[in-house]
Short mmCIF file of C-alpha atoms in Angstrom, two decimals:
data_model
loop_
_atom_site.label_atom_id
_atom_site.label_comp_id
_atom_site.label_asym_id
_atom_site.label_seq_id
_atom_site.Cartn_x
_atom_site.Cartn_y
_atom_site.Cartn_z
CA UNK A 16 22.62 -2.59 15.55
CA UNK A 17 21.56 0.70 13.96
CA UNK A 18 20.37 -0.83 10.30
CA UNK A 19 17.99 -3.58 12.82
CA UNK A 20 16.96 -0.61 15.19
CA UNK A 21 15.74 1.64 12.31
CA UNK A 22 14.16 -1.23 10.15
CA UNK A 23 12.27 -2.21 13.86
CA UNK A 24 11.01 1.33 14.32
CA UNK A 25 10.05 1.60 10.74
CA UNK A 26 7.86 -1.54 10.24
CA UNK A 27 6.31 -0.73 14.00
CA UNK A 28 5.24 2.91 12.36
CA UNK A 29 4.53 1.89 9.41
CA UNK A 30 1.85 -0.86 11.09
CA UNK A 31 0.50 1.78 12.95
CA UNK A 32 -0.18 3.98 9.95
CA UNK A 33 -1.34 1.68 7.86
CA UNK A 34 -3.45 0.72 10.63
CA UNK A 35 -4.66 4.00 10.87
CA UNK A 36 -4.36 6.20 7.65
CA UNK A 37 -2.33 4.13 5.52
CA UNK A 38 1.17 5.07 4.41
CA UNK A 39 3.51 2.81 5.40
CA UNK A 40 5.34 2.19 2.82
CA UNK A 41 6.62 5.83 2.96
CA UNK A 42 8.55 4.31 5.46
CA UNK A 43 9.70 0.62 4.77
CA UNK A 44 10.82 1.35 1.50
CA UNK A 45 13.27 3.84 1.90
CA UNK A 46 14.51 1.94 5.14
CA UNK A 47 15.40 -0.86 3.70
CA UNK A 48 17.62 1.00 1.08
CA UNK A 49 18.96 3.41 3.56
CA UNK A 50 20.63 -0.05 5.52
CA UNK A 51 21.40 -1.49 2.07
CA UNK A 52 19.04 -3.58 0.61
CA UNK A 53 18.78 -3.24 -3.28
CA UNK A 54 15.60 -1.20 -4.75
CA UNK A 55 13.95 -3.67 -6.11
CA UNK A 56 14.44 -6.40 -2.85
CA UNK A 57 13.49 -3.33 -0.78
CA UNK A 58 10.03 -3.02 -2.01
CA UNK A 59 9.41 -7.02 -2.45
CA UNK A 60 10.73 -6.93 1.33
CA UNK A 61 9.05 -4.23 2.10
CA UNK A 62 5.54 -5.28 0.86
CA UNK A 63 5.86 -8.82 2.85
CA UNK A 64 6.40 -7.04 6.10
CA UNK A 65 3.25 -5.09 5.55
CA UNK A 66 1.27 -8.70 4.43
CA UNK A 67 -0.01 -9.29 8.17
CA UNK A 68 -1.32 -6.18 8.43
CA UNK A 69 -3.86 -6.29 5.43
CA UNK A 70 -5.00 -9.65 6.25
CA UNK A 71 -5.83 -8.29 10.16
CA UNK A 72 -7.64 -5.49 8.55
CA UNK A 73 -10.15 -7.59 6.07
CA UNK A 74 -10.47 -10.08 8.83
CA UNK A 75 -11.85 -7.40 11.17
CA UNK A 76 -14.23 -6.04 8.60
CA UNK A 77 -15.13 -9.48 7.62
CA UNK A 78 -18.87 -8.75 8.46
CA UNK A 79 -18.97 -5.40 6.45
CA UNK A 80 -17.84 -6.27 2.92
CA UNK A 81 -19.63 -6.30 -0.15
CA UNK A 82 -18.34 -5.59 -3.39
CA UNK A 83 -18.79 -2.90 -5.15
CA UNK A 84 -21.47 -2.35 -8.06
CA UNK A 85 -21.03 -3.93 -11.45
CA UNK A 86 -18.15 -6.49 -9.88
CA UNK A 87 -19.17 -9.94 -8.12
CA UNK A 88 -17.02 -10.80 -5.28
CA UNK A 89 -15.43 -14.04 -7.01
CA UNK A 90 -14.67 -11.17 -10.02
CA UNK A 91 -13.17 -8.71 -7.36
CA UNK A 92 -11.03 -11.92 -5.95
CA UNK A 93 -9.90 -13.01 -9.49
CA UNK A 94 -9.27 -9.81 -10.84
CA UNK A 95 -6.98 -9.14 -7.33
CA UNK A 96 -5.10 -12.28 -8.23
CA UNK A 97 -4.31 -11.83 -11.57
CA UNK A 98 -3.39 -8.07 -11.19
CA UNK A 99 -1.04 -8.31 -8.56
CA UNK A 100 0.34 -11.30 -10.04
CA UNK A 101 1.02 -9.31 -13.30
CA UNK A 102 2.48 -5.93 -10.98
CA UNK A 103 5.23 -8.71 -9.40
CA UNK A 104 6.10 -10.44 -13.03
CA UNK A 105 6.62 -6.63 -13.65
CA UNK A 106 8.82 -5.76 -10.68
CA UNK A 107 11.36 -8.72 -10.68
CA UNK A 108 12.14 -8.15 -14.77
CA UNK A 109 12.52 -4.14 -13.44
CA UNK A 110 16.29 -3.71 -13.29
CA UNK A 111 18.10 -1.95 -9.70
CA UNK A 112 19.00 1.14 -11.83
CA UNK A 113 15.76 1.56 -13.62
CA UNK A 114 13.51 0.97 -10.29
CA UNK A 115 15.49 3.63 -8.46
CA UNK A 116 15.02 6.37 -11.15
CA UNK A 117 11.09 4.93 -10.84
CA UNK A 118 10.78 5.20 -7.18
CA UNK A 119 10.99 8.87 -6.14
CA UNK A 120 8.54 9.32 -9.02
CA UNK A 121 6.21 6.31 -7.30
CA UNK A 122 6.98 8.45 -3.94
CA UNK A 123 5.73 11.63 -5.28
CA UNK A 124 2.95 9.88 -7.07
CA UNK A 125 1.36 7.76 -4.11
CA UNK A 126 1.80 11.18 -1.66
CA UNK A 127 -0.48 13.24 -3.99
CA UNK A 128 -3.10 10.37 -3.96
CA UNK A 129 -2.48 10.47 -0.39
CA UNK A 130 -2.97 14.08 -0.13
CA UNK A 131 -5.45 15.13 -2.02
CA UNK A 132 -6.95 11.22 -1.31
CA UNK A 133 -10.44 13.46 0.08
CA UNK A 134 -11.33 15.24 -2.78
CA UNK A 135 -10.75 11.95 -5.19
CA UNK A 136 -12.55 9.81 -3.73
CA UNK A 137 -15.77 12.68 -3.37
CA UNK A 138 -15.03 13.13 -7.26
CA UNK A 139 -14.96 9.60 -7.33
CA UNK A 140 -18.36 8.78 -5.65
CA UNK A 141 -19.78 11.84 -8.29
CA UNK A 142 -20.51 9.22 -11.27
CA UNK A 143 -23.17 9.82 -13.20
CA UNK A 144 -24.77 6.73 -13.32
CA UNK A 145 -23.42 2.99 -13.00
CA UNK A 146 -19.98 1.48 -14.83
CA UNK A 147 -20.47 -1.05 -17.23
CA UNK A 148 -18.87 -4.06 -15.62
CA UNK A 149 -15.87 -4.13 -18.25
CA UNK A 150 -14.80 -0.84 -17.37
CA UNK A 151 -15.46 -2.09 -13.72
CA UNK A 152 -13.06 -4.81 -14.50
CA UNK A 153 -10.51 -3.06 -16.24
CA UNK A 154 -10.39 -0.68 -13.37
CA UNK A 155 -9.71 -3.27 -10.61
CA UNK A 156 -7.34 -4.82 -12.80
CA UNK A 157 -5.35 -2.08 -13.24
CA UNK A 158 -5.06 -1.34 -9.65
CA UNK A 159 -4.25 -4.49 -8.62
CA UNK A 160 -1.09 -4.21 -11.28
CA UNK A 161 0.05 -0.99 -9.52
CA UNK A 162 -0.35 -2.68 -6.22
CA UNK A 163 1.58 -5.71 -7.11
CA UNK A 164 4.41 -3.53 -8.88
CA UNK A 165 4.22 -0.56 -5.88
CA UNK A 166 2.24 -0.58 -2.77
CA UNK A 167 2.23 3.36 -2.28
CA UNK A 168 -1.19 4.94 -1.95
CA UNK A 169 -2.66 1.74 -2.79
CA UNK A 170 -5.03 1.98 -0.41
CA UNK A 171 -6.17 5.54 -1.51
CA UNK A 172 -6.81 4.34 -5.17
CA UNK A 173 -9.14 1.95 -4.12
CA UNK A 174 -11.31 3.45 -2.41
CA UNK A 175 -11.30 6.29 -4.96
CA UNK A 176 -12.29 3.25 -7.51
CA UNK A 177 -14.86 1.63 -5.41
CA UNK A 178 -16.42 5.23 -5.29
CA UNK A 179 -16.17 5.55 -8.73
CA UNK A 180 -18.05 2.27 -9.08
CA UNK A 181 -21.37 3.32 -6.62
CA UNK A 182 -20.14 1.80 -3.71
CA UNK A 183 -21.36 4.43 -0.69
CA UNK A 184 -20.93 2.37 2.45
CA UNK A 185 -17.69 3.05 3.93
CA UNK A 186 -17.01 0.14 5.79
CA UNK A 187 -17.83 -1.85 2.87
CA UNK A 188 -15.40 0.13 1.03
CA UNK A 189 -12.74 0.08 3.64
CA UNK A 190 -13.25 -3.94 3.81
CA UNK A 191 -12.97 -4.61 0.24
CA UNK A 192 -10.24 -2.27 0.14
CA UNK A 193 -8.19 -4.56 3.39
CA UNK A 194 -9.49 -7.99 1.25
CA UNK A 195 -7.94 -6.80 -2.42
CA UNK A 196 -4.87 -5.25 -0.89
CA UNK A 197 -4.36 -8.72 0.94
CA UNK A 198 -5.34 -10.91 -1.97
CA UNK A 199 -3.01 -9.20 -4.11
CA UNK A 200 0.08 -8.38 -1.87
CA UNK A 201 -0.27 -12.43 -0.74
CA UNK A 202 0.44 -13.21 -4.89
CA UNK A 203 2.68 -10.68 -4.70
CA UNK A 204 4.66 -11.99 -2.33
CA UNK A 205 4.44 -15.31 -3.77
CA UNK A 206 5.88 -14.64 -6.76
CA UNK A 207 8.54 -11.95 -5.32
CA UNK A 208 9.60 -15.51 -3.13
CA UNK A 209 9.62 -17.74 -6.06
CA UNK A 210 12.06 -14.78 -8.15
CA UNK A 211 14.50 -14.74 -4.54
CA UNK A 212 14.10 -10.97 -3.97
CA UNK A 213 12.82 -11.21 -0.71
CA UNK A 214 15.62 -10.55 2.20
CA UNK A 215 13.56 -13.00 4.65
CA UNK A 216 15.33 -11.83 7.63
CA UNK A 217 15.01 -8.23 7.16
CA UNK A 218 11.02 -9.04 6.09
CA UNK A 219 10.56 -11.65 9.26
CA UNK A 220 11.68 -8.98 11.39
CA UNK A 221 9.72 -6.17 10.00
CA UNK A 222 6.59 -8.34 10.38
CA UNK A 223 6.82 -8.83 13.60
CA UNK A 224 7.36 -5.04 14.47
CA UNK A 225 4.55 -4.24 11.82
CA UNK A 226 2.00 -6.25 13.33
CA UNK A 227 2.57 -4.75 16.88
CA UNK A 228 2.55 -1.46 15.54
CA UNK A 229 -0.70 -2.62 13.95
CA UNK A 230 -2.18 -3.35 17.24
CA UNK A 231 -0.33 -1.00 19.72
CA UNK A 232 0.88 2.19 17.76
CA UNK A 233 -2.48 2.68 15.94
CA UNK A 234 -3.45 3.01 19.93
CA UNK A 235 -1.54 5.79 20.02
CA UNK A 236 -1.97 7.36 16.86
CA UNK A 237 -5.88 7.31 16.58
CA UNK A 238 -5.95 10.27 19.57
CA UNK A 239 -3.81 12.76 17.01
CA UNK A 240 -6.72 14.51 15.02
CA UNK A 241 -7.06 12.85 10.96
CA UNK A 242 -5.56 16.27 9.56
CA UNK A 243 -2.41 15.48 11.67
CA UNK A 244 -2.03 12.27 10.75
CA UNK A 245 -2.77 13.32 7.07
CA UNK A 246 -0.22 16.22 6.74
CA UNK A 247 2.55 14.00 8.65
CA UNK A 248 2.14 11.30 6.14
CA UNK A 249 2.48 13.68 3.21
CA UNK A 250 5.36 15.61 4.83
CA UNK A 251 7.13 12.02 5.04
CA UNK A 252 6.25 11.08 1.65
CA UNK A 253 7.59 14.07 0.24
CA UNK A 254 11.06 14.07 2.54
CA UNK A 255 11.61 10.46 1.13
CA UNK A 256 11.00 11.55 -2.35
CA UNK A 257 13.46 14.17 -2.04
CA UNK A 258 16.09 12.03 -0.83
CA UNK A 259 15.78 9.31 -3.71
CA UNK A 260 16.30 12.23 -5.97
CA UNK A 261 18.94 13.40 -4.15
CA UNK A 262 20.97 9.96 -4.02
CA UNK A 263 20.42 9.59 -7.59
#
């Protein structure tokens, strides 16, 4: 009863900040393997429970998106595709053992993006003049990889990339950034299915919780002022960080 009461509670948070600031993942992942659920499994579980929430997001910004200079949108959609199918390949040849040395360093990785997430994606948007679409490519590939592998700050790196490529309007970037993070985390999950890491009851009953916390946490959550939210997330990120190290 505990194990389902704390994976509920962390999928409906985890919704909500996703929903919000991002960050859930700070949460599902180290939930999963707190109630027992192997590393790797853990973050293919986790990642499907988050699924509904990314394809919410790009639906509601449907209207907004464009991509970003130097990429066409069938490129953006390809490039998703094929880098978040090569992050999963990735992930289900990573071993238990070598994925939990990986992860606290993923943790402490993805809560600097998310902290200092601000000031990278100003120093982003501060090109001097356009990308040459191959760089433009090999950018969006690569981020899709790290996606498929590790959802963590995610989110953060590409809208730091989508700076970096010209791309000024926010809700364009916010869009694109909900459409790639779907794209690839639906491949993802594909392939994390096809390999049998994914718990499906934990994930179906994460998704469910997710996707109200989606809806009805980020209800609550938008009235706390951005530097709350911010610092909270970080705080987390770093707490969970320092408990994979510690269990190691």
């Amino acid at each position: 009863m505990f194990d389902t009461t704390l994976l509920l509670a962390a999928a409906f948070v985890a919704g909500a900040l996703n929903a919000v600031a991002g960050g859930g993942s700070f949460l599902t992942l180290p939930a999963l393997v707190f109630t027992g659920v192997p590393p790797v499994a853990a973050n293919a579980t986790g990642t499907v429970a988050l699924l509904p929430g990314y394809m919410a997001g790009a639906w509601g910004f449907r209207e907004d998106m464009q991509p970003p200079p130097g990429l066409s949108m069938r490129a953006v959609v390809l490039l998703s595709l094929i880098g978040g199918s090569a992050g999963a390949a990735l992930l289900l040849v990573t071993p238990d053992a070598t994925f939990k040395k990986i992860v606290p360093w993923l943790l402490l990785a993805a809560t600097a993006m998310f902290a200092f997430g601000p000031q990278l994606r100003r120093w982003a948007g501060a090109g001097h003049g356009p990308v040459p679409a191959s760089k433009a490519g090999l950018g969006m590939l690569a981020v899709a990889a790290y996606g498929g592998y590790f959802n963590g700050g995610l989110g953060i790196l590409l809208l730091a990339l989508f700076g970096l490529l010209g791309q000024t309007q926010f809700n364009a970037m916010n869009g694109m950034k909900n459409l790639v993070s779907a794209l690839l985390t639906a491949i993802a999950v594909a392939i994390y299915a096809a390999g049998g890491i994914v718990e499906w009851k934990q994930a179906l009953l994460m998704m469910v919780a997710a996707t109200l916390g989606g809806y009805g946490g980020a209800r609550v959550a938008r009235k706390l002022t951005a530097p709350v939210l911010r610092w909270g997330i970080v705080a987390t990120g770093l707490v969970m960080a320092g408990v994979f190290f510690w269990r190691q």
